[in-house]
mmCIF file of N, CA, C and O in Angstrom:
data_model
loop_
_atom_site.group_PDB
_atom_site.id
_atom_site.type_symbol
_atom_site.label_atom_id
_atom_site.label_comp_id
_atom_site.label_asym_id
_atom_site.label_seq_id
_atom_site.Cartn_x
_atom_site.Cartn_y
_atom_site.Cartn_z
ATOM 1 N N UNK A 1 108.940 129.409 115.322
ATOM 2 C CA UNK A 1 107.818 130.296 115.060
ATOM 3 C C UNK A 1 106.763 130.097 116.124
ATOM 4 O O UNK A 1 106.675 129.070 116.797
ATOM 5 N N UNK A 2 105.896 131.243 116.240
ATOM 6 C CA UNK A 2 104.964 130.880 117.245
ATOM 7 C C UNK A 2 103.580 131.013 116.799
ATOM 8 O O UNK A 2 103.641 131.288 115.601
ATOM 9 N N UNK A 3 102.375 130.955 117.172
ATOM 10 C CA UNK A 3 100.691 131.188 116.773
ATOM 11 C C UNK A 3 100.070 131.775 118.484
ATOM 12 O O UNK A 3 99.818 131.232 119.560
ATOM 13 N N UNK A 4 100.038 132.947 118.013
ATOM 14 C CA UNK A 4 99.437 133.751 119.004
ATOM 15 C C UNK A 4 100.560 133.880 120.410
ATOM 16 O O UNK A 4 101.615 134.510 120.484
ATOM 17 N N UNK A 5 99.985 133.166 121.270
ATOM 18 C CA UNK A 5 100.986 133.146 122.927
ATOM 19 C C UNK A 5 101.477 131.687 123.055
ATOM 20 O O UNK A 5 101.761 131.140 124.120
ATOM 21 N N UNK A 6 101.538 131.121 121.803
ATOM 22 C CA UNK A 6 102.041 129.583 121.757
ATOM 23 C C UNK A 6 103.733 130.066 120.853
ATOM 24 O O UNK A 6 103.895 130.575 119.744
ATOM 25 N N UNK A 7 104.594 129.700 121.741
ATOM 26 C CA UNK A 7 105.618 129.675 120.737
ATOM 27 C C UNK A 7 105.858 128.045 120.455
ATOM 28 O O UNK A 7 105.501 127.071 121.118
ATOM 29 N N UNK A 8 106.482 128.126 119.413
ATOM 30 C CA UNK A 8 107.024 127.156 118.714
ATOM 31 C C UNK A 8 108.371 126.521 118.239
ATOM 32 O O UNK A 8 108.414 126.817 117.045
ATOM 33 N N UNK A 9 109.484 125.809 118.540
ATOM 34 C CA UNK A 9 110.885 125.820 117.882
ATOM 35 C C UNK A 9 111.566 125.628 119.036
ATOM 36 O O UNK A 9 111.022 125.240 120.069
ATOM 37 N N UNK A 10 112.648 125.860 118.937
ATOM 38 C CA UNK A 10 113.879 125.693 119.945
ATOM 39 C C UNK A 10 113.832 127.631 120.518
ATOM 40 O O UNK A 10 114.682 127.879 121.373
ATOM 41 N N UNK A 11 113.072 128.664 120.153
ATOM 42 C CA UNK A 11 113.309 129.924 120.312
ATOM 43 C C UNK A 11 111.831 130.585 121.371
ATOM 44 O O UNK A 11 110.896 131.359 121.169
ATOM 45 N N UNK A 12 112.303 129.783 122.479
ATOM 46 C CA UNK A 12 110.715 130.214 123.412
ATOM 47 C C UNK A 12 110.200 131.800 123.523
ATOM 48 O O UNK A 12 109.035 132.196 123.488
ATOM 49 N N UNK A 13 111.271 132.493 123.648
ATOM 50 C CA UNK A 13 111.415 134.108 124.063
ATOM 51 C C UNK A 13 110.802 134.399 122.301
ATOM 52 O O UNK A 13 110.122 135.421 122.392
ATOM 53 N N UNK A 14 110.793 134.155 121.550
ATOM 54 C CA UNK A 14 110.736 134.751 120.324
ATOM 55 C C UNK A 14 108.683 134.717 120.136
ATOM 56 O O UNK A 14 108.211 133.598 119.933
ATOM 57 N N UNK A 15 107.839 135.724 120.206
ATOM 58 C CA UNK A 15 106.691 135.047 119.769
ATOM 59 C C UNK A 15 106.159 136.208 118.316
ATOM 60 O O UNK A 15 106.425 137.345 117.925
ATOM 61 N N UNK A 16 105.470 135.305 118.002
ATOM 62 C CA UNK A 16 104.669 135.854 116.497
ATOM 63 C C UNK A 16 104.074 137.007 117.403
ATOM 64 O O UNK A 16 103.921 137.064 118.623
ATOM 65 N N UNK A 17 103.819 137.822 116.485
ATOM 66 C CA UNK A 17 102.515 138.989 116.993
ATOM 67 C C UNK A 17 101.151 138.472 116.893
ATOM 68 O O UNK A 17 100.744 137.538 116.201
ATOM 69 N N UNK A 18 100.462 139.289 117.760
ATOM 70 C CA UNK A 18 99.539 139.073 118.928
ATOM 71 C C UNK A 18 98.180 138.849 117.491
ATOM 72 O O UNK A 18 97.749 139.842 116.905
ATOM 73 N N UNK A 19 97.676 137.364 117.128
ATOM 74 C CA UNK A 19 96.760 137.150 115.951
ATOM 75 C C UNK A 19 95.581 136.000 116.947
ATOM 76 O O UNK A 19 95.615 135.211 117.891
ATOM 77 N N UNK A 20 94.623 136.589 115.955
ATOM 78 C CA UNK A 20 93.096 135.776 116.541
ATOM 79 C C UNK A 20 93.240 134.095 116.100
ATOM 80 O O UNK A 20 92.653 133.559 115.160
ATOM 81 N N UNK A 21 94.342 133.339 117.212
ATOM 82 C CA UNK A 21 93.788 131.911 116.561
ATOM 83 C C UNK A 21 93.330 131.010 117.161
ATOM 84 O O UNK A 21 93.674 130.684 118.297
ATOM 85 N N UNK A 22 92.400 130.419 116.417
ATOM 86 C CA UNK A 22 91.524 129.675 116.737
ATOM 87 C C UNK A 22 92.269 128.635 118.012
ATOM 88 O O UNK A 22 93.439 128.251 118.017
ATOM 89 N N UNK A 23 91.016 128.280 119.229
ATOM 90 C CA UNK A 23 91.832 127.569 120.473
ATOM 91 C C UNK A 23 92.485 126.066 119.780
ATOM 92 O O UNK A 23 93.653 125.806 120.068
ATOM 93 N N UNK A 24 91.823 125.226 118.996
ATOM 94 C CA UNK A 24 92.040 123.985 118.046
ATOM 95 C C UNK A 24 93.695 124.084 117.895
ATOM 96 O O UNK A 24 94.521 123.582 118.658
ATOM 97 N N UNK A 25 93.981 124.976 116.539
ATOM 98 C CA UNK A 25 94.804 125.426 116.561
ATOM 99 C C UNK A 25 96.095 125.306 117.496
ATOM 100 O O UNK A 25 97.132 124.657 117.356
ATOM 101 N N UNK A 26 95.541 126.385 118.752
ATOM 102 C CA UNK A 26 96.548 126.379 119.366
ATOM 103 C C UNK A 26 97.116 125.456 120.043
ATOM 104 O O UNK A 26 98.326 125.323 120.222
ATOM 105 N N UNK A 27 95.535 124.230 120.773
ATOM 106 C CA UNK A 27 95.968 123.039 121.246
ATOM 107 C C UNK A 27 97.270 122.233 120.221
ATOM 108 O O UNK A 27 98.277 121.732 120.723
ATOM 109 N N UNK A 28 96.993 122.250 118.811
ATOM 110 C CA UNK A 28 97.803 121.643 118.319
ATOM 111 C C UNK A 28 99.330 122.195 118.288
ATOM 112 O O UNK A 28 100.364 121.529 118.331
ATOM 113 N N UNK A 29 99.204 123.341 118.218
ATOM 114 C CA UNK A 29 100.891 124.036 118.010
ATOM 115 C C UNK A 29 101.279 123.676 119.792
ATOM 116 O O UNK A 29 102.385 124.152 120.047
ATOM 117 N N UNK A 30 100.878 123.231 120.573
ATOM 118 C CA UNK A 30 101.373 122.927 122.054
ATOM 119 C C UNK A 30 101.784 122.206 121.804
ATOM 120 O O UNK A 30 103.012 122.134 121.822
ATOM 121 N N UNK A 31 100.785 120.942 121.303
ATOM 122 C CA UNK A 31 101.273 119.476 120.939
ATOM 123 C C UNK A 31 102.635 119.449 120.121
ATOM 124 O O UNK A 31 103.635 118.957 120.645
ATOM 125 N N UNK A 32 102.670 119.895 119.035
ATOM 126 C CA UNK A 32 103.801 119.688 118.687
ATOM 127 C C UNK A 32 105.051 120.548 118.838
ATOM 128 O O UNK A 32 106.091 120.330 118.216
ATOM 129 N N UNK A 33 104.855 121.655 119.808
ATOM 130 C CA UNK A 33 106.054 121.740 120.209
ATOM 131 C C UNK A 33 106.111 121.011 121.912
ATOM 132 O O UNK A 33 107.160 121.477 122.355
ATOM 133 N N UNK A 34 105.721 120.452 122.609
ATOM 134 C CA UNK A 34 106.149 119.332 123.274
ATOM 135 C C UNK A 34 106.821 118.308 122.791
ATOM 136 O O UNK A 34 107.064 117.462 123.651
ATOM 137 N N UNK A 35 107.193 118.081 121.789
ATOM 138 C CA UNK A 35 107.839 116.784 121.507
ATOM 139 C C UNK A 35 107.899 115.948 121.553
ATOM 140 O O UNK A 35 108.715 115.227 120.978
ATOM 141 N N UNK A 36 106.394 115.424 122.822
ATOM 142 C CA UNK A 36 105.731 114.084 122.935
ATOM 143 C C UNK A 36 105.890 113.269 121.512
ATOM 144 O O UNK A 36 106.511 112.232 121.280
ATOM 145 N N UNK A 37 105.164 114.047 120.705
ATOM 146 C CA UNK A 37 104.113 112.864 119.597
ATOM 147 C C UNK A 37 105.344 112.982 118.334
ATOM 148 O O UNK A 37 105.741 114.034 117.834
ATOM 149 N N UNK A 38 105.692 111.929 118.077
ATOM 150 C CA UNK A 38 106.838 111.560 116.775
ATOM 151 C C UNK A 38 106.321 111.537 115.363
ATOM 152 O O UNK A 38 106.898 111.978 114.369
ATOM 153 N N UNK A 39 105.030 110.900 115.434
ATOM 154 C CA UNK A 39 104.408 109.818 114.217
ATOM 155 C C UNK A 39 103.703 110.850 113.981
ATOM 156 O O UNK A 39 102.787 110.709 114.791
ATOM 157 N N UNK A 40 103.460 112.004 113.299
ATOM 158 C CA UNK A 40 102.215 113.117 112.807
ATOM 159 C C UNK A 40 102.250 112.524 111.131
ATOM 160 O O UNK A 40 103.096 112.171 110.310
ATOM 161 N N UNK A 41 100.449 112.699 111.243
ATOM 162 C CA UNK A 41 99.851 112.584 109.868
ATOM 163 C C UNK A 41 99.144 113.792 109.597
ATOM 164 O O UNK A 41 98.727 114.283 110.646
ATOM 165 N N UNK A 42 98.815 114.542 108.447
ATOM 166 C CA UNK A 42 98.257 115.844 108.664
ATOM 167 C C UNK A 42 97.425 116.012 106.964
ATOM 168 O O UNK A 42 97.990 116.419 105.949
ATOM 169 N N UNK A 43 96.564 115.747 107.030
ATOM 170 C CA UNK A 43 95.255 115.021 105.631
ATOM 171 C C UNK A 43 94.478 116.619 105.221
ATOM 172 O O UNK A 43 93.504 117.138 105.765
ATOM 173 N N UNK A 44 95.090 116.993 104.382
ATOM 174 C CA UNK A 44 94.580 118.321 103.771
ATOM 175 C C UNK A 44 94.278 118.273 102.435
ATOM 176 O O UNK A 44 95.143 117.955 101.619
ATOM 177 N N UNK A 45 93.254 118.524 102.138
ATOM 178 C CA UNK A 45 92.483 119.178 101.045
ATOM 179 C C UNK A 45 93.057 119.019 99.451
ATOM 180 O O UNK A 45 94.259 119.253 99.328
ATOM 181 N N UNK A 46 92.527 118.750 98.569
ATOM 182 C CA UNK A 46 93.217 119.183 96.864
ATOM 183 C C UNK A 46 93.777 120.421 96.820
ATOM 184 O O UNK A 46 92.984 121.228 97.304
ATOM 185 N N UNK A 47 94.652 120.868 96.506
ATOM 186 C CA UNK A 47 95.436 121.995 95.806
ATOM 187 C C UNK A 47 96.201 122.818 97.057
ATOM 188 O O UNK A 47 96.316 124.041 96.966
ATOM 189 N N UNK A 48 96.737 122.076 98.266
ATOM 190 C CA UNK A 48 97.285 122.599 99.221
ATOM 191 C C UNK A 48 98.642 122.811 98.623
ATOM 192 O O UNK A 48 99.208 123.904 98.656
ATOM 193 N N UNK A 49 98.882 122.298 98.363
ATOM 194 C CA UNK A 49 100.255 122.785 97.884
ATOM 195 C C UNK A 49 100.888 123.261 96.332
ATOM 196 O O UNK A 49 102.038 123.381 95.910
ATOM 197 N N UNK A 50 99.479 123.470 95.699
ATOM 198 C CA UNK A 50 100.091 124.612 94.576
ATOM 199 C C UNK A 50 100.440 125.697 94.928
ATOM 200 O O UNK A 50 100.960 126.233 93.949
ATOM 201 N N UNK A 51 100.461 126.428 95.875
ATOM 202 C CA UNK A 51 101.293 128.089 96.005
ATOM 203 C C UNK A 51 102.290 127.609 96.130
ATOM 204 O O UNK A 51 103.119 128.509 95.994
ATOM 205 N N UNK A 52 103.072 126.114 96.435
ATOM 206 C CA UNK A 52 104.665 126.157 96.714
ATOM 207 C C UNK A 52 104.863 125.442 95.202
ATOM 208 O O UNK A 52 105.767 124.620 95.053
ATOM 209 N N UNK A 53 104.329 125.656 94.537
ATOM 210 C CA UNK A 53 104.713 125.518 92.905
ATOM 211 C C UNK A 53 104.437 123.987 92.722
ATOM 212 O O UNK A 53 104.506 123.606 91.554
ATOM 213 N N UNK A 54 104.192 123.215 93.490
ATOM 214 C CA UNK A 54 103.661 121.621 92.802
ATOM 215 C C UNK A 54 102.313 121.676 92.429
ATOM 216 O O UNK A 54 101.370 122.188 93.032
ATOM 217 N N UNK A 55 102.353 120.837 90.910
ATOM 218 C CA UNK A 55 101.521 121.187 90.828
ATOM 219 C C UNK A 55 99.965 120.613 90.729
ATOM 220 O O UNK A 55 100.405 119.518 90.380
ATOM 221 N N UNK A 56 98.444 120.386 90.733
ATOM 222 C CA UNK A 56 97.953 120.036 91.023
ATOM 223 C C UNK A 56 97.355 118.951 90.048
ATOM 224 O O UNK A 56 98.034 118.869 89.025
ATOM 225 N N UNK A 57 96.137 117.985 90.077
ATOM 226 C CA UNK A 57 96.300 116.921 88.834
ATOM 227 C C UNK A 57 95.449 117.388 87.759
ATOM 228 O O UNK A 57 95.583 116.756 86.710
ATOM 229 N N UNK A 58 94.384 118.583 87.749
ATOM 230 C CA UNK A 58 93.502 118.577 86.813
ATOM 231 C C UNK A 58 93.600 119.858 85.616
ATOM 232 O O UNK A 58 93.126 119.928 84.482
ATOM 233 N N UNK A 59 94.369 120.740 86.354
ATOM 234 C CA UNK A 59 94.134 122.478 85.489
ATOM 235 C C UNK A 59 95.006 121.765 84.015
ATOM 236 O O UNK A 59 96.057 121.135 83.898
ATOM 237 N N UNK A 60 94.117 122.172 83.186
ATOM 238 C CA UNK A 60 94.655 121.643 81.695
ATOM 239 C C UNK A 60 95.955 122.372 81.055
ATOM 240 O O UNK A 60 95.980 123.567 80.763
ATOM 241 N N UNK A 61 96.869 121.602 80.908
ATOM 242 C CA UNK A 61 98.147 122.644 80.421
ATOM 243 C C UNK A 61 99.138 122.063 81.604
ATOM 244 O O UNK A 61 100.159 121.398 81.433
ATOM 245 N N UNK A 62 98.731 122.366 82.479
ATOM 246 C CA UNK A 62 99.681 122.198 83.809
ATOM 247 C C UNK A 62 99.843 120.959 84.943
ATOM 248 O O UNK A 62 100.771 120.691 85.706
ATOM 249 N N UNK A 63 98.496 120.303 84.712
ATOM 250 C CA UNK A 63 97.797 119.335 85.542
ATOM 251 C C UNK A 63 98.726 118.100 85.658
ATOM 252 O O UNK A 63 99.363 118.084 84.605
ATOM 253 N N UNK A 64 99.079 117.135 86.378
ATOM 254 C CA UNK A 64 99.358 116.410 86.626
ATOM 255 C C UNK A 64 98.942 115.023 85.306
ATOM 256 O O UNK A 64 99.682 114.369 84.571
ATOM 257 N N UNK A 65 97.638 115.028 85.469
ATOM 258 C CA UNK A 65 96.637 114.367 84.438
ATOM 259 C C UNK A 65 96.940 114.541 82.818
ATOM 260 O O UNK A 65 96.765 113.778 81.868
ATOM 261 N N UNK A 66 97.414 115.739 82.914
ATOM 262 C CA UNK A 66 97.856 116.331 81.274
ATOM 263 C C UNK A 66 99.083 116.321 80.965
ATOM 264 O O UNK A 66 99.448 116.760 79.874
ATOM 265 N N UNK A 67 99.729 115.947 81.640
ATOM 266 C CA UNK A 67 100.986 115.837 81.636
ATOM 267 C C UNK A 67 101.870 114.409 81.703
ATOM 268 O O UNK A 67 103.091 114.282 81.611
ATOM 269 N N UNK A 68 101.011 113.548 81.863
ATOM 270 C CA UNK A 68 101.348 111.907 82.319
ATOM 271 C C UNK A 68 101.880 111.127 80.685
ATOM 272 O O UNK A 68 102.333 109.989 80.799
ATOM 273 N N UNK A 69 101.837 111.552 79.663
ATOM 274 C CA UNK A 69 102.352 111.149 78.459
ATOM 275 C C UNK A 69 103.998 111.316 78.432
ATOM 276 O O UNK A 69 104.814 110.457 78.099
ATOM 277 N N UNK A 70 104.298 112.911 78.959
ATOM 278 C CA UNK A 70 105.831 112.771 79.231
ATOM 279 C C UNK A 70 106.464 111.856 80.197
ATOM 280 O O UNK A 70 107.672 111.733 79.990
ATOM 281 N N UNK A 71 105.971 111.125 81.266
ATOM 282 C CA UNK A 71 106.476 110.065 81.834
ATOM 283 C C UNK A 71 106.546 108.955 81.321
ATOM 284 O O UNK A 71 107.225 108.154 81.962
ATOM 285 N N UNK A 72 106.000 108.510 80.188
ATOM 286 C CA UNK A 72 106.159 106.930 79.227
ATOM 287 C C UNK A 72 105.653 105.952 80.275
ATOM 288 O O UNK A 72 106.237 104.871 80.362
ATOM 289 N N UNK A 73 104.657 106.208 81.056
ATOM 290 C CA UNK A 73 103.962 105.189 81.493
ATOM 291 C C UNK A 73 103.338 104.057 80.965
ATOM 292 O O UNK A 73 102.856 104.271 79.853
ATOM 293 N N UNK A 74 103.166 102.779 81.448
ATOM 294 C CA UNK A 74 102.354 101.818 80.721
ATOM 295 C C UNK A 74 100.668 102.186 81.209
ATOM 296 O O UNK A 74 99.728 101.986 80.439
ATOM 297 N N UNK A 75 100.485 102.772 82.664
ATOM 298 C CA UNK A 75 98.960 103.184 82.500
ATOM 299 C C UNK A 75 99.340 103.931 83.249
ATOM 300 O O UNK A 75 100.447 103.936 83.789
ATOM 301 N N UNK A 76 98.180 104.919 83.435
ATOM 302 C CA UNK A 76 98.508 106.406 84.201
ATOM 303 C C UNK A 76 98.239 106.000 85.665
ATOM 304 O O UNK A 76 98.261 106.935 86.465
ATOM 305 N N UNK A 77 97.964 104.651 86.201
ATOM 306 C CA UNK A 77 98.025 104.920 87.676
ATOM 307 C C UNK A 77 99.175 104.122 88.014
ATOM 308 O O UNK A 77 99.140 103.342 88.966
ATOM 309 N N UNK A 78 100.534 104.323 87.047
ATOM 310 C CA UNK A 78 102.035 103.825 87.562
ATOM 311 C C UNK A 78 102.566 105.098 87.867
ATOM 312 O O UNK A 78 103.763 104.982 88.133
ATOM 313 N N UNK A 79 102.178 106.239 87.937
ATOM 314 C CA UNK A 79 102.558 107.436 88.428
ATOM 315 C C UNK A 79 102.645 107.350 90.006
ATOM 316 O O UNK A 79 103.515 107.849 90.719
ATOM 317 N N UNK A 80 101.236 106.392 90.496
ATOM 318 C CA UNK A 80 101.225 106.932 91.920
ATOM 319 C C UNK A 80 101.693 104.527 93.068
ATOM 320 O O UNK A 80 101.277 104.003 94.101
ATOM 321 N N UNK A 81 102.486 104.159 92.153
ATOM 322 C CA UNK A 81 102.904 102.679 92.108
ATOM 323 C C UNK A 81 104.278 102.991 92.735
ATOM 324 O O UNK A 81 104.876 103.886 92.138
ATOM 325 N N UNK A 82 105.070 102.340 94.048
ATOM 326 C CA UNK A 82 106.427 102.225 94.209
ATOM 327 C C UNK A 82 106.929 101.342 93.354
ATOM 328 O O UNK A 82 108.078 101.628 93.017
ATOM 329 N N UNK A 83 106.503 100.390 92.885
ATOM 330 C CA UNK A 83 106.663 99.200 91.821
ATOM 331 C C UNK A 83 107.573 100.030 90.905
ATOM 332 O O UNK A 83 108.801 99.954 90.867
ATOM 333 N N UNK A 84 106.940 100.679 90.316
ATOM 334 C CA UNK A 84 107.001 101.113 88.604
ATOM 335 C C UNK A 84 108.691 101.903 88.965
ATOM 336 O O UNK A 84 109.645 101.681 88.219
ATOM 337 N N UNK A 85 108.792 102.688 90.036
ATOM 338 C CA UNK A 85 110.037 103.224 89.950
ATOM 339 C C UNK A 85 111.159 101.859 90.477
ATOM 340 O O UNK A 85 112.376 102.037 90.506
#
């Protein structure tokens, strides 16, 4: 995939259509399609990944938090323990 005139992947000839992105951005989609840097860490926000259906710890009904009784934990922070598994 590409971001703007940066392609991305093993498919150089292939680019996204022509979108306003930010230069940040694009420095980074260079970076990682160079293949220099191995070790990426990437620190985003609460609820980044509820649109891909995981789900987040607080909305009541659904929450992570509300839901920690069906795991038979001894306290609710053996959820986030390598120990406990």
């Amino acid at each position: 995939k590409g971001l703007g005139d940066v392609s991305i992947g093993r498919t150089p000839n292939v680019k996204e259509p022509n979108v306003n992105v930010p230069e940040e951005i694009q420095r980074v989609a260079s970076l990682l399609a160079s293949n220099k840097h191995k070790n990426i860490v990437i620190l985003t926000g609460a609820g980044v990944s509820c649109s891909a259906g995981i789900p987040d710890f607080r909305t009541p009904g659904t929450g992570l938090y509300d839901n920690l009784q069906k795991y038979n934990l001894p306290f609710p922070e053996a959820v986030f323990d390598l120990g406990f598994y």
